[in-house]
Coordinates of C-alpha atoms in Angstrom, one line a residue:
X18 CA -38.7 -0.7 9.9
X19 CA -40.8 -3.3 11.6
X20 CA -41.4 -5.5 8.6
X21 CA -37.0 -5.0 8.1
X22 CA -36.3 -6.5 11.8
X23 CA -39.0 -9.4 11.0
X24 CA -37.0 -10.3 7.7
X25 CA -33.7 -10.3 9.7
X26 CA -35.1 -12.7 12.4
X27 CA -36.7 -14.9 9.6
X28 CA -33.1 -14.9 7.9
X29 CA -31.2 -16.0 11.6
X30 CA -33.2 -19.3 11.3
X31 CA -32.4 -20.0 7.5
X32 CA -30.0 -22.9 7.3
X33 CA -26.5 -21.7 5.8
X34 CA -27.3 -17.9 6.6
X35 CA -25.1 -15.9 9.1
X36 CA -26.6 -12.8 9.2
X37 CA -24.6 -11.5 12.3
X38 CA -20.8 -11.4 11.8
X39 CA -17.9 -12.2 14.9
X40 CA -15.4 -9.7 13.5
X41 CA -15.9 -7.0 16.6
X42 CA -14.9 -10.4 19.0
X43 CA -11.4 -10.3 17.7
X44 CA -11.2 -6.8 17.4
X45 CA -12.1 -6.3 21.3
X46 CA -11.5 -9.4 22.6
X47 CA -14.7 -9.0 24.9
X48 CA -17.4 -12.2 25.3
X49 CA -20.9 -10.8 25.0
X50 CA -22.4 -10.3 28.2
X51 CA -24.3 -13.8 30.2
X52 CA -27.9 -14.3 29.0
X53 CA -27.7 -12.2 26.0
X54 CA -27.7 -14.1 22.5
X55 CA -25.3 -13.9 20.2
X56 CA -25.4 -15.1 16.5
X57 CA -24.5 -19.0 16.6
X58 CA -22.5 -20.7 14.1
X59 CA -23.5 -21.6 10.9
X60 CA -23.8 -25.1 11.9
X61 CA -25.7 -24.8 14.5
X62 CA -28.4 -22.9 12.4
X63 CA -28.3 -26.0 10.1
X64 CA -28.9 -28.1 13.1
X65 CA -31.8 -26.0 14.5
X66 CA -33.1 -25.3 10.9
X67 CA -35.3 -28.3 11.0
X68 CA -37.8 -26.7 13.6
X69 CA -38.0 -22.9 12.7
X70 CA -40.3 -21.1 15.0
X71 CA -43.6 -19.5 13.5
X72 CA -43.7 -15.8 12.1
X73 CA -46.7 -13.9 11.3
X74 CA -46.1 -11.8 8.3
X75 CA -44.2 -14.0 6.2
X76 CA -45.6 -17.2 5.4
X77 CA -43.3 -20.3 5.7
X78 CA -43.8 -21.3 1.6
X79 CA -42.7 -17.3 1.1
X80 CA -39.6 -18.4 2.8
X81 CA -39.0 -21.8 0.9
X82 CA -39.6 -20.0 -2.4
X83 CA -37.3 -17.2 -1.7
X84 CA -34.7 -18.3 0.6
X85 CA -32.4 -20.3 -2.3
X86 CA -32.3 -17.7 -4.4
X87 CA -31.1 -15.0 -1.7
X88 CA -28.5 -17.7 -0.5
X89 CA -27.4 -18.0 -4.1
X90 CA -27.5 -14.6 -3.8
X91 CA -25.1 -14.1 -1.1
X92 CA -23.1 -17.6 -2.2
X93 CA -22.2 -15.6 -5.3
X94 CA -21.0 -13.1 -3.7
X95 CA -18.8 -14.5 -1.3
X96 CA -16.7 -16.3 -4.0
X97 CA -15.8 -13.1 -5.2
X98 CA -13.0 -13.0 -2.5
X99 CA -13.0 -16.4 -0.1
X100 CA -11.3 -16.0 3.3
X101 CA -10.2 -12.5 2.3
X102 CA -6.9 -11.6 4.9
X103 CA -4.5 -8.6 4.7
X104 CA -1.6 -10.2 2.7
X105 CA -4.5 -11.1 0.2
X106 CA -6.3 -8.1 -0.1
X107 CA -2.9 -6.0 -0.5
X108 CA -1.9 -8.4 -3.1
X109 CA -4.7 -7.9 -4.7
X110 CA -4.3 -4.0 -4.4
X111 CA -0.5 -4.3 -5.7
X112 CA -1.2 -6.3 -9.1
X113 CA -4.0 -2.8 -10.3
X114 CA -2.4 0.3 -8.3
X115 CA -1.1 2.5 -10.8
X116 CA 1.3 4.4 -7.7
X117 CA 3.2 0.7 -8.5
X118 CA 3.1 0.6 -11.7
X119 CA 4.5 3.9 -12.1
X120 CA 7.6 3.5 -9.7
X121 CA 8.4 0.0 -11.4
X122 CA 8.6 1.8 -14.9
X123 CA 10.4 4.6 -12.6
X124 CA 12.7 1.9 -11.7
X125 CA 13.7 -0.1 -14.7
X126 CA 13.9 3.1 -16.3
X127 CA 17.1 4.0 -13.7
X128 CA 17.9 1.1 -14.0
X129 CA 18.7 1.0 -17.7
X130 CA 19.8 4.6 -16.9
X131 CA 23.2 3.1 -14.7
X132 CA 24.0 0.8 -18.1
X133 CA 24.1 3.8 -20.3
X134 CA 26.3 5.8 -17.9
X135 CA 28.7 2.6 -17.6
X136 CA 28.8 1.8 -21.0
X137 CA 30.5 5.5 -21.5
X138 CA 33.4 4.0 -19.8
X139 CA 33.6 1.2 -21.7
X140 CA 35.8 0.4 -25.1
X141 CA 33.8 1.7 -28.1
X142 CA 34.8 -0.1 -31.6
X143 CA 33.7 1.2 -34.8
X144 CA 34.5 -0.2 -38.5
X145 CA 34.0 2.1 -41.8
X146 CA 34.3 1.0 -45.0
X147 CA 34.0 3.0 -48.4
X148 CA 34.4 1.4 -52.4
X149 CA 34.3 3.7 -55.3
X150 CA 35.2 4.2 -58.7
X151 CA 36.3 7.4 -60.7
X152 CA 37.2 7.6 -64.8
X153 CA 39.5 9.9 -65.7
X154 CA 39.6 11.0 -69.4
X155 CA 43.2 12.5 -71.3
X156 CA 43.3 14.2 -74.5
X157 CA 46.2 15.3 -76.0
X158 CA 45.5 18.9 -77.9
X159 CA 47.4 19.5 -81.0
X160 CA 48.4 16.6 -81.6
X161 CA 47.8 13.9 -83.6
X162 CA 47.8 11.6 -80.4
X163 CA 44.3 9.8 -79.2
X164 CA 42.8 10.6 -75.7
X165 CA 42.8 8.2 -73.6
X166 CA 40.0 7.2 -70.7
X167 CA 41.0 5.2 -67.9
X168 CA 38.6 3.6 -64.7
X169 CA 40.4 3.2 -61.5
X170 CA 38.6 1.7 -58.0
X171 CA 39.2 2.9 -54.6
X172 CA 38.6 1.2 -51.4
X173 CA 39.2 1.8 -47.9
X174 CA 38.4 -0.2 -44.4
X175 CA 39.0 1.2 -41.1
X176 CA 38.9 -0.8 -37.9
X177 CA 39.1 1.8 -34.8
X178 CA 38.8 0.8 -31.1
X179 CA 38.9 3.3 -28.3
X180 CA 39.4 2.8 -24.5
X181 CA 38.8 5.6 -22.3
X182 CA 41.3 5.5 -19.7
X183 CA 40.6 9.2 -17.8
X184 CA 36.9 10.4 -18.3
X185 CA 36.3 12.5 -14.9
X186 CA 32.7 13.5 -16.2
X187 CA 31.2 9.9 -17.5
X188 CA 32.9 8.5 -13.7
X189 CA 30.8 10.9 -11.9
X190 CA 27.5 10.5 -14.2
X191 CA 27.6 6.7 -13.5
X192 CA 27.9 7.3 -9.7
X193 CA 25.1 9.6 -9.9
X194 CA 23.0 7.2 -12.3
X195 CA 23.8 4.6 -9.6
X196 CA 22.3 6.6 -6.8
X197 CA 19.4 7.5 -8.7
X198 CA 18.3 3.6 -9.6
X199 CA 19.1 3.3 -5.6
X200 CA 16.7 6.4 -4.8
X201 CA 13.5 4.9 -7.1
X202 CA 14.2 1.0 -5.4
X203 CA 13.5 3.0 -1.9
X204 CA 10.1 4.7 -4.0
X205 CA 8.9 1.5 -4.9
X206 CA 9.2 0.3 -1.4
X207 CA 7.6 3.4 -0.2
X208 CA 4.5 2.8 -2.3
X209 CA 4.4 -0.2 -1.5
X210 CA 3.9 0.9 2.4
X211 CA 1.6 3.2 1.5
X212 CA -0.4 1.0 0.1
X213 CA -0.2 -1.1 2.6
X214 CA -1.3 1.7 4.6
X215 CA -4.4 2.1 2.7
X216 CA -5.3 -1.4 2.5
X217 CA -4.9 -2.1 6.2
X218 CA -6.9 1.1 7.3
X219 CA -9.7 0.2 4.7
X220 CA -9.3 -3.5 5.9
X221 CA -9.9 -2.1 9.5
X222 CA -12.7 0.0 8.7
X223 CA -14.5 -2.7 7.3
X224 CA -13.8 -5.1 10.5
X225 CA -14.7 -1.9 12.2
X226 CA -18.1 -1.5 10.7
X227 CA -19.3 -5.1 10.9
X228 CA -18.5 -5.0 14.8
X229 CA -20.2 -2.2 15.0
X230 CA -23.1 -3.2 13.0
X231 CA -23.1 -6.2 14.7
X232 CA -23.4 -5.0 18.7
X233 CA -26.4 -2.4 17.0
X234 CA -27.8 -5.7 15.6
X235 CA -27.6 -6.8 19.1
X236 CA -29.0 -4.1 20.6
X237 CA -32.1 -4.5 18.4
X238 CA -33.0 -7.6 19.6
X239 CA -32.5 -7.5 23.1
X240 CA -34.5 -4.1 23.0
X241 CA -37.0 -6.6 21.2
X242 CA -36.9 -9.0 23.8
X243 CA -37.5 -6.1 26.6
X244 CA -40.6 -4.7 24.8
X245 CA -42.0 -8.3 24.6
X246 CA -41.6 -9.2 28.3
X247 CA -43.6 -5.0 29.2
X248 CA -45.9 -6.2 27.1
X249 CA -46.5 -9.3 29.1
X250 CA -46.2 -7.8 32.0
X251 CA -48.8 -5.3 31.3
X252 CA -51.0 -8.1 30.3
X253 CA -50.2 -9.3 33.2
X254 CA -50.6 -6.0 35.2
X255 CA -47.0 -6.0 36.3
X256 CA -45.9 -3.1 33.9
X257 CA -47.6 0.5 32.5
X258 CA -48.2 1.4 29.1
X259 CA -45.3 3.8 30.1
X260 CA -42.6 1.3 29.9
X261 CA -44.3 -0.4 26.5
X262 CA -43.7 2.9 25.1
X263 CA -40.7 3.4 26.2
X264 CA -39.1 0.0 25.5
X265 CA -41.0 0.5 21.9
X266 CA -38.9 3.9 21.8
X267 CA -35.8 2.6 22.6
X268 CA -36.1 -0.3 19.9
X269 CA -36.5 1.9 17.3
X270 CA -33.9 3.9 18.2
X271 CA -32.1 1.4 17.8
X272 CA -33.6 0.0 14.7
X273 CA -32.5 3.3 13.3
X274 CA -28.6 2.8 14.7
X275 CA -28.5 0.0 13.1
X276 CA -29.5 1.2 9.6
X277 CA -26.9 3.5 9.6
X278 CA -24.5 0.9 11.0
X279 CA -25.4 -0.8 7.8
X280 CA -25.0 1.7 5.8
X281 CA -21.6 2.7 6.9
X282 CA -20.7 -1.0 7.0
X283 CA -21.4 -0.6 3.4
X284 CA -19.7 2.4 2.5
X285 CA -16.2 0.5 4.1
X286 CA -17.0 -2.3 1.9
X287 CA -16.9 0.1 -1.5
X288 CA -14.0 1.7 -0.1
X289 CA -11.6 -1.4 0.2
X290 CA -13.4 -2.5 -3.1
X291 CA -11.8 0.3 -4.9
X292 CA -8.6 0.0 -2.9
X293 CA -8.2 -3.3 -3.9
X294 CA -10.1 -4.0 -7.0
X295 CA -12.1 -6.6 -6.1
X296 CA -15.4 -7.3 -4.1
X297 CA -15.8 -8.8 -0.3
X298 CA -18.8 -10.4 0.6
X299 CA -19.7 -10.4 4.1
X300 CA -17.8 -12.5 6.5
X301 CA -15.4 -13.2 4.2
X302 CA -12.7 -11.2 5.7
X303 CA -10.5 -12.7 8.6
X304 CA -9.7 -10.5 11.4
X305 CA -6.6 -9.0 12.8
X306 CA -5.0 -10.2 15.8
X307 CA -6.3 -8.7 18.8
X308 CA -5.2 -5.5 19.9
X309 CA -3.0 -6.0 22.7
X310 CA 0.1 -8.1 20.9
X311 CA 0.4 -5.5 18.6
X312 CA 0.3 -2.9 21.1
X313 CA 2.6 -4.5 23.7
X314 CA 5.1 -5.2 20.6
X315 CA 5.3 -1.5 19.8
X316 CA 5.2 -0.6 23.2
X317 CA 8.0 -2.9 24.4
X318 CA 10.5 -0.3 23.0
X319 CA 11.1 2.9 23.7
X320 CA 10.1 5.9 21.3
X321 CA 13.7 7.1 20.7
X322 CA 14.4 3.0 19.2
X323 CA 11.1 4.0 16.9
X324 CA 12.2 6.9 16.1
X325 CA 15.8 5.7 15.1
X326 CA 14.6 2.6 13.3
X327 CA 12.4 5.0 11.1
X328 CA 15.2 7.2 10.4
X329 CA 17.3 4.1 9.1
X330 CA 14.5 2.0 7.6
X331 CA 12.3 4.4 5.9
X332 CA 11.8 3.9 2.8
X333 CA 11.1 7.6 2.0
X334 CA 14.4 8.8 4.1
X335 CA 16.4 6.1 2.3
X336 CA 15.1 7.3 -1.0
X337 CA 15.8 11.0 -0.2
X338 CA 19.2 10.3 0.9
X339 CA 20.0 8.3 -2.3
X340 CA 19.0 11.8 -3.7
X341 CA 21.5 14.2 -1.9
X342 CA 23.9 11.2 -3.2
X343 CA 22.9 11.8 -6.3
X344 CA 23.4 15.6 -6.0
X345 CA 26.4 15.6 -4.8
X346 CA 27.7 13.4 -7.7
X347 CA 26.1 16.2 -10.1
X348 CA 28.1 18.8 -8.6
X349 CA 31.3 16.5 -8.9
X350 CA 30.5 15.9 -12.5
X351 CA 29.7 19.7 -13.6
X352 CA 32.9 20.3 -12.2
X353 CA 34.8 17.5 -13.8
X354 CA 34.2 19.3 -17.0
X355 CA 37.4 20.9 -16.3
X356 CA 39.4 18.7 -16.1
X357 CA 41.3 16.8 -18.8
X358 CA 40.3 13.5 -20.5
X359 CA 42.5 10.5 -22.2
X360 CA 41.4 8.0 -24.0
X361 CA 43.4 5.0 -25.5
X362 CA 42.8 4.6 -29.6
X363 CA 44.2 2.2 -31.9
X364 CA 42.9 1.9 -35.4
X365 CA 44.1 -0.3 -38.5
X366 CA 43.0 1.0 -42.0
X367 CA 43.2 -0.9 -45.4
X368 CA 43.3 1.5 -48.3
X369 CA 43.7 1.6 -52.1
X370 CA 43.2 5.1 -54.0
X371 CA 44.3 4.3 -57.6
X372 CA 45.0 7.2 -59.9
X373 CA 47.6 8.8 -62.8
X374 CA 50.5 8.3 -60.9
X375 CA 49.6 5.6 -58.3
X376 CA 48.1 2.6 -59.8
X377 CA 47.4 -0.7 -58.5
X378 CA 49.4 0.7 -55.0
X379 CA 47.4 -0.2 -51.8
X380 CA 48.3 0.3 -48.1
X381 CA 47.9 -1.4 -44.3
X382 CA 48.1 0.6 -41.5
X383 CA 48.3 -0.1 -37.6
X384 CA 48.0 2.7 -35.5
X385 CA 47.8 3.3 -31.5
X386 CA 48.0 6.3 -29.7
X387 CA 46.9 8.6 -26.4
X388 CA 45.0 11.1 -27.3
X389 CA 44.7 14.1 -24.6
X390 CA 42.1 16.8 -24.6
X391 CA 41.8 19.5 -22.2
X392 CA 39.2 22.3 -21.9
X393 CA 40.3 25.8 -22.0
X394 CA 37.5 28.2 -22.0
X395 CA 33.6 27.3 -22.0
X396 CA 32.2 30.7 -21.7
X397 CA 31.5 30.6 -18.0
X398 CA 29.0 27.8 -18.9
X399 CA 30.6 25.5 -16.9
X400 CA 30.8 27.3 -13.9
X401 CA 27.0 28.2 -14.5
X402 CA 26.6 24.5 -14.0
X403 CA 28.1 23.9 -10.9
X404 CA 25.9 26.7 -9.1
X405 CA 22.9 24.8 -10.8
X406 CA 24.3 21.6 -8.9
X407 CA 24.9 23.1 -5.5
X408 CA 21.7 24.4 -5.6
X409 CA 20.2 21.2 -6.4
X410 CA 22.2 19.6 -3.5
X411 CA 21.2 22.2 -1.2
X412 CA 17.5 21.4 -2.0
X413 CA 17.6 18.2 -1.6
X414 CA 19.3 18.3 2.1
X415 CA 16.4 20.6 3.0
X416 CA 14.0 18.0 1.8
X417 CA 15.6 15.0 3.6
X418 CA 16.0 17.5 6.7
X419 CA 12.1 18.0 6.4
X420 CA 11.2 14.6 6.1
X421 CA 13.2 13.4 9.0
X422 CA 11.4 16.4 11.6
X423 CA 8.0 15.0 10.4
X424 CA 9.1 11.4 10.2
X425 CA 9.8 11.8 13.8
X426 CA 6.3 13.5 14.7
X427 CA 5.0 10.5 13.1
X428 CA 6.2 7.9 15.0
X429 CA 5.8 10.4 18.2
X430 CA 2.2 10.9 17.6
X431 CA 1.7 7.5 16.5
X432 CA 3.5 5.8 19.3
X433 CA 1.8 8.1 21.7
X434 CA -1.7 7.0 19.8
X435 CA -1.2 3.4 20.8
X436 CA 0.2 4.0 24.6
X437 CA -3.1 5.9 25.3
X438 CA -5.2 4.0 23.0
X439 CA -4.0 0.3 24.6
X440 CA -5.0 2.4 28.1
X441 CA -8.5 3.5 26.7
X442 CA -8.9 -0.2 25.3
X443 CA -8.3 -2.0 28.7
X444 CA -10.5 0.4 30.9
X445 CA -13.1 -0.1 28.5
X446 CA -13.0 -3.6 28.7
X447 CA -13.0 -3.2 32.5
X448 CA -15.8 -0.9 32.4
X449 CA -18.1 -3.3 29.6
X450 CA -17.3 -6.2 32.4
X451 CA -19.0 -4.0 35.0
X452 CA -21.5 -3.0 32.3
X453 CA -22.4 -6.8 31.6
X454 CA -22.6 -7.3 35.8
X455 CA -24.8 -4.0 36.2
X456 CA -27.2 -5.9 33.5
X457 CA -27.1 -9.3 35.3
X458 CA -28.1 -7.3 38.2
X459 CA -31.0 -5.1 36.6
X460 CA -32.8 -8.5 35.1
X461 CA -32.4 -10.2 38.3
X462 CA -33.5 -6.9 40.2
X463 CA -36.4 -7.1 37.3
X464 CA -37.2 -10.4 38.5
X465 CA -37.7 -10.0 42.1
X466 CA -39.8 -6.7 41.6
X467 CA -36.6 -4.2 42.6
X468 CA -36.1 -2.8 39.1
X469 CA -38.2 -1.6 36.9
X470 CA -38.1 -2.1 32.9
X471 CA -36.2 1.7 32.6
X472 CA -33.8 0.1 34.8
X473 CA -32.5 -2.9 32.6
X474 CA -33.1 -0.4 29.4
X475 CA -30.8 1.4 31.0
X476 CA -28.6 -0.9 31.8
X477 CA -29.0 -2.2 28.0
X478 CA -27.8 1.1 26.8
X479 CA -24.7 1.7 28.5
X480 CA -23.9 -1.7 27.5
X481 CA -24.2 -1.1 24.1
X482 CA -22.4 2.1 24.7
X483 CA -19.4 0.7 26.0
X484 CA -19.3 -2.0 23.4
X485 CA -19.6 0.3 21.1
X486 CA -16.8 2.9 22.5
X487 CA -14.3 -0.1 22.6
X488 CA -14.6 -0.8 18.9
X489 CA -13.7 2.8 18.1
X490 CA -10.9 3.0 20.4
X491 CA -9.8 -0.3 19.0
X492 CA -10.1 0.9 15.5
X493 CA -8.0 4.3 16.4
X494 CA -5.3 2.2 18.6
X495 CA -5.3 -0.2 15.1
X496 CA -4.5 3.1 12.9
X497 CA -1.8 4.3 15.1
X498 CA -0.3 0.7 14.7
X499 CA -0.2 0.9 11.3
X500 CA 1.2 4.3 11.2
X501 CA 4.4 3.2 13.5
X502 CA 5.0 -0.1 11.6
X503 CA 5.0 0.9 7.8
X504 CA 7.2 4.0 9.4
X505 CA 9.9 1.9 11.2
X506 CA 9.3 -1.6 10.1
X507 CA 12.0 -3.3 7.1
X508 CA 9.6 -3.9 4.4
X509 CA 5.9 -5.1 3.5
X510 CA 6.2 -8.4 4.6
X511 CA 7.7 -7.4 7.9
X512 CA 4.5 -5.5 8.8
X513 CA 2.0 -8.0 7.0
X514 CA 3.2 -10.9 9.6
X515 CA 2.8 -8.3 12.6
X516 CA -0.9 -7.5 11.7
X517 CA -1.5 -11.1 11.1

């Protein structure tokens, strides 16, 4: 463990390398408390690179050897993804998620579904044409006569166009095929939120996990820096071996927060690599804006104008909607099958049929007519139908009637989630700037001989837990966010520009 923190520290003073990431500044909006350092910029660690200070167990032509290739290392991969943001990473989600994929094909497939249904209604021509030829052999029995064999052609060309003028059934399956294209346009748009869902949650884990990572990366150091000045000051006889021990106890507790903050940190990393199907390097991804806009923005209106904007905007409520649409039309077309149709046909037919009696004759005929046709008796099938259909109406009202009680939980949980979670957010701010004056206090306490090392320890660690409580809160408040806008806000790109 020892030997991993004297790596790190060699790493901070490596020009280009930034081991420590921002992220959890923007995602609390908290400076880190006076006297305590925080990583610089990677400028300034080119600036400072020409004088590193000495280590003991790593030799400076070690570091010289090693440090390009674990730069190239890390160089490599940050171009995976540069200057990764939310509209990026779900744009890179949308172009390999099969949920997408599958409502596109969902979609033209509809689509092409309302052109079919129209074309019903449409005229229809048709041409047929037929050429033959027939022989036809006479004899003449007791006589003295010859037979006689004759070849004779036929042809015949038809030309028929038809015009439906009364089709009750095809008028109802085009409405329906028209509400059913509707219905899978309001799926895509649903998948399309949820991804957006996904991506921003695993986007906000990620910032999540580096904050947190970063304030245990912190905490390591300054626990570092406390355990150096006990032991001076029991060198100097100013301190026990109590507080070395203790301070030494700390710091690896510590140590050991922050491997797991690491490990979780990379854990988020896989999971928004799978979301979006492609890798992010570290400090490649660009924050959110702070928590407050977003909360005050959902908080400016009232839960019932949530609540009603989601039951309007929805994609999923649309979509379900479009269904019972669709339902009904079924019903209206199962029972259309009683009713009469009319169509307009006209035809014109060319034909020659030569035989014995009617050689070299050929006739042209123009024809047009209304031609009615009305159902009688369909073996109760029909009626079997339209109990199918009410049934499938009735099913889909209960769904819609479903979705629109949970919808409405949603946004109530969620809108609740960010009230609270904004409150949680600004008392732990108030309480980490009391935390960051109760340190000031204990190091100048230290100082004139009032405090002891426990006491800025202490102090150290309710710093660390306060920082550390804020990012969580921030991260929850951040979920609800997201929950409320991809419910109630019109489209992706209306909830992309309020996370950015």
């Amino acid at each position: 463990m020892s030997a991993f923190c004297g790596l790190r520290r060699r790493l901070r003073h490596v020009p280009n390398f930034h081991p420590l990431g921002e992220n959890w500044q923007h995602i609390v909006n908290a400076a880190p408390p006076p006297g305590v350092t925080t990583p610089a910029h990677p400028a300034q660690h080119m600036a400072d690179a020409g004088s590193p200070r000495p280590h003991g167990c790593l030799c400076k032509t070690a570091v010289a050897l090693w440090m390009p290739l674990l730069l190239g290392l890390f160089s490599t991969q940050a171009a995976a993804v540069e200057h990764l943001d939310l509209a990026t990473a779900y744009r890179l989600a949308a172009t390999q998620d099969p949920g997408i994929t599958v409502a596109r094909a969902r979609l033209e497939a509809d689509t092409a579904g309302v052109d079919i249904a129209y074309s019903r209604l449409l005229p229809a021509v048709g041409f047929t044409a037929s050429l033959g030829r027939s022989r036809t052999e006479t004899e003449y029995p007791g006589s003295l006569r010859p037979g006689v064999t004759n070849d004779y052609e036929s042809r015949n060309l038809a030309l028929t166009a038809r015009q439906p003028l009364y089709r009750p059934v095809d008028r109802a399956g085009l409405a329906k095929a028209e509400e059913q294209a509707g219905a899978s346009a309001h799926v895509l748009r649903l998948v399309q939120a949820d991804l957006l869902k996904r991506v921003a949650r695993a986007y906000a884990q990620v910032l999540t996990a580096q904050a947190q990572r970063d304030v245990a990366s912190n905490e390591v150091e300054r626990l570092g820096t406390v355990l150096r000045q006990a032991e001076r000051g029991f060198t100097a006889g100013a301190a026990t071996r109590t507080d070395i021990e203790d301070a030494r106890a700390r710091r690896d507790i510590a140590a050991a927060a922050l491997v797991r903050a690491e490990g979780e940190l990379v854990r988020a990393r896989e999971a928004l690599q799978i979301v979006i199907g492609a890798a992010t390097a570290p400090q490649t991804l660009r924050p959110f804006v702070t928590v407050e806009p977003l909360a005050q923005h959902v908080l400016a209106l009232p839960l019932e104008r949530w609540q009603e904007q989601a039951l309007t905007r929805n994609p999923e409520v649309m979509a379900l909607r479009a269904h019972v649409r669709a339902a009904e039309e079924e019903v209206r077309r199962q029972r259309a099958q009683h009713l009469p149709t009319l169509d307009l046909v006209a035809s014109r037919r060319h034909s020659r049929n030569d035989a014995e009696t009617t050689i070299g004759q050929q006739y042209d005929t123009t024809g047009i007519a209304l031609q009615f046709n009305l159902p009688l008796y369909a073996g109760g099938g029909i009626d079997a139908s339209v109990r199918a259909a009410l049934a499938a109406k009735s099913e889909a009202e209960g769904r819609l009637d479903a979705r629109r009680r949970e919808l409405r939980q949603t946004i109530t949980q969620g809108y609740h989630g960010v009230r609270y979670g904004l409150a949680q957010w600004q008392a732990l701010a108030q309480a980490e700037r009391s935390a960051e004056q109760a340190l000031i206090g204990a190091r100048k306490g230290l100082e004139a001989g009032t405090r002891n090392t426990v006491d800025v320890l202490n102090a150290e660690q309710d710093l660390a837990r306060t920082r550390a409580s804020r990012i969580d809160i921030a991260y929850q408040t951040l979920v609800a966010l997201i929950e409320v806008l991809t419910a109630a806000e019109e489209g992706v790109d209306a909830v992309l520009e309020r996370l950015q």
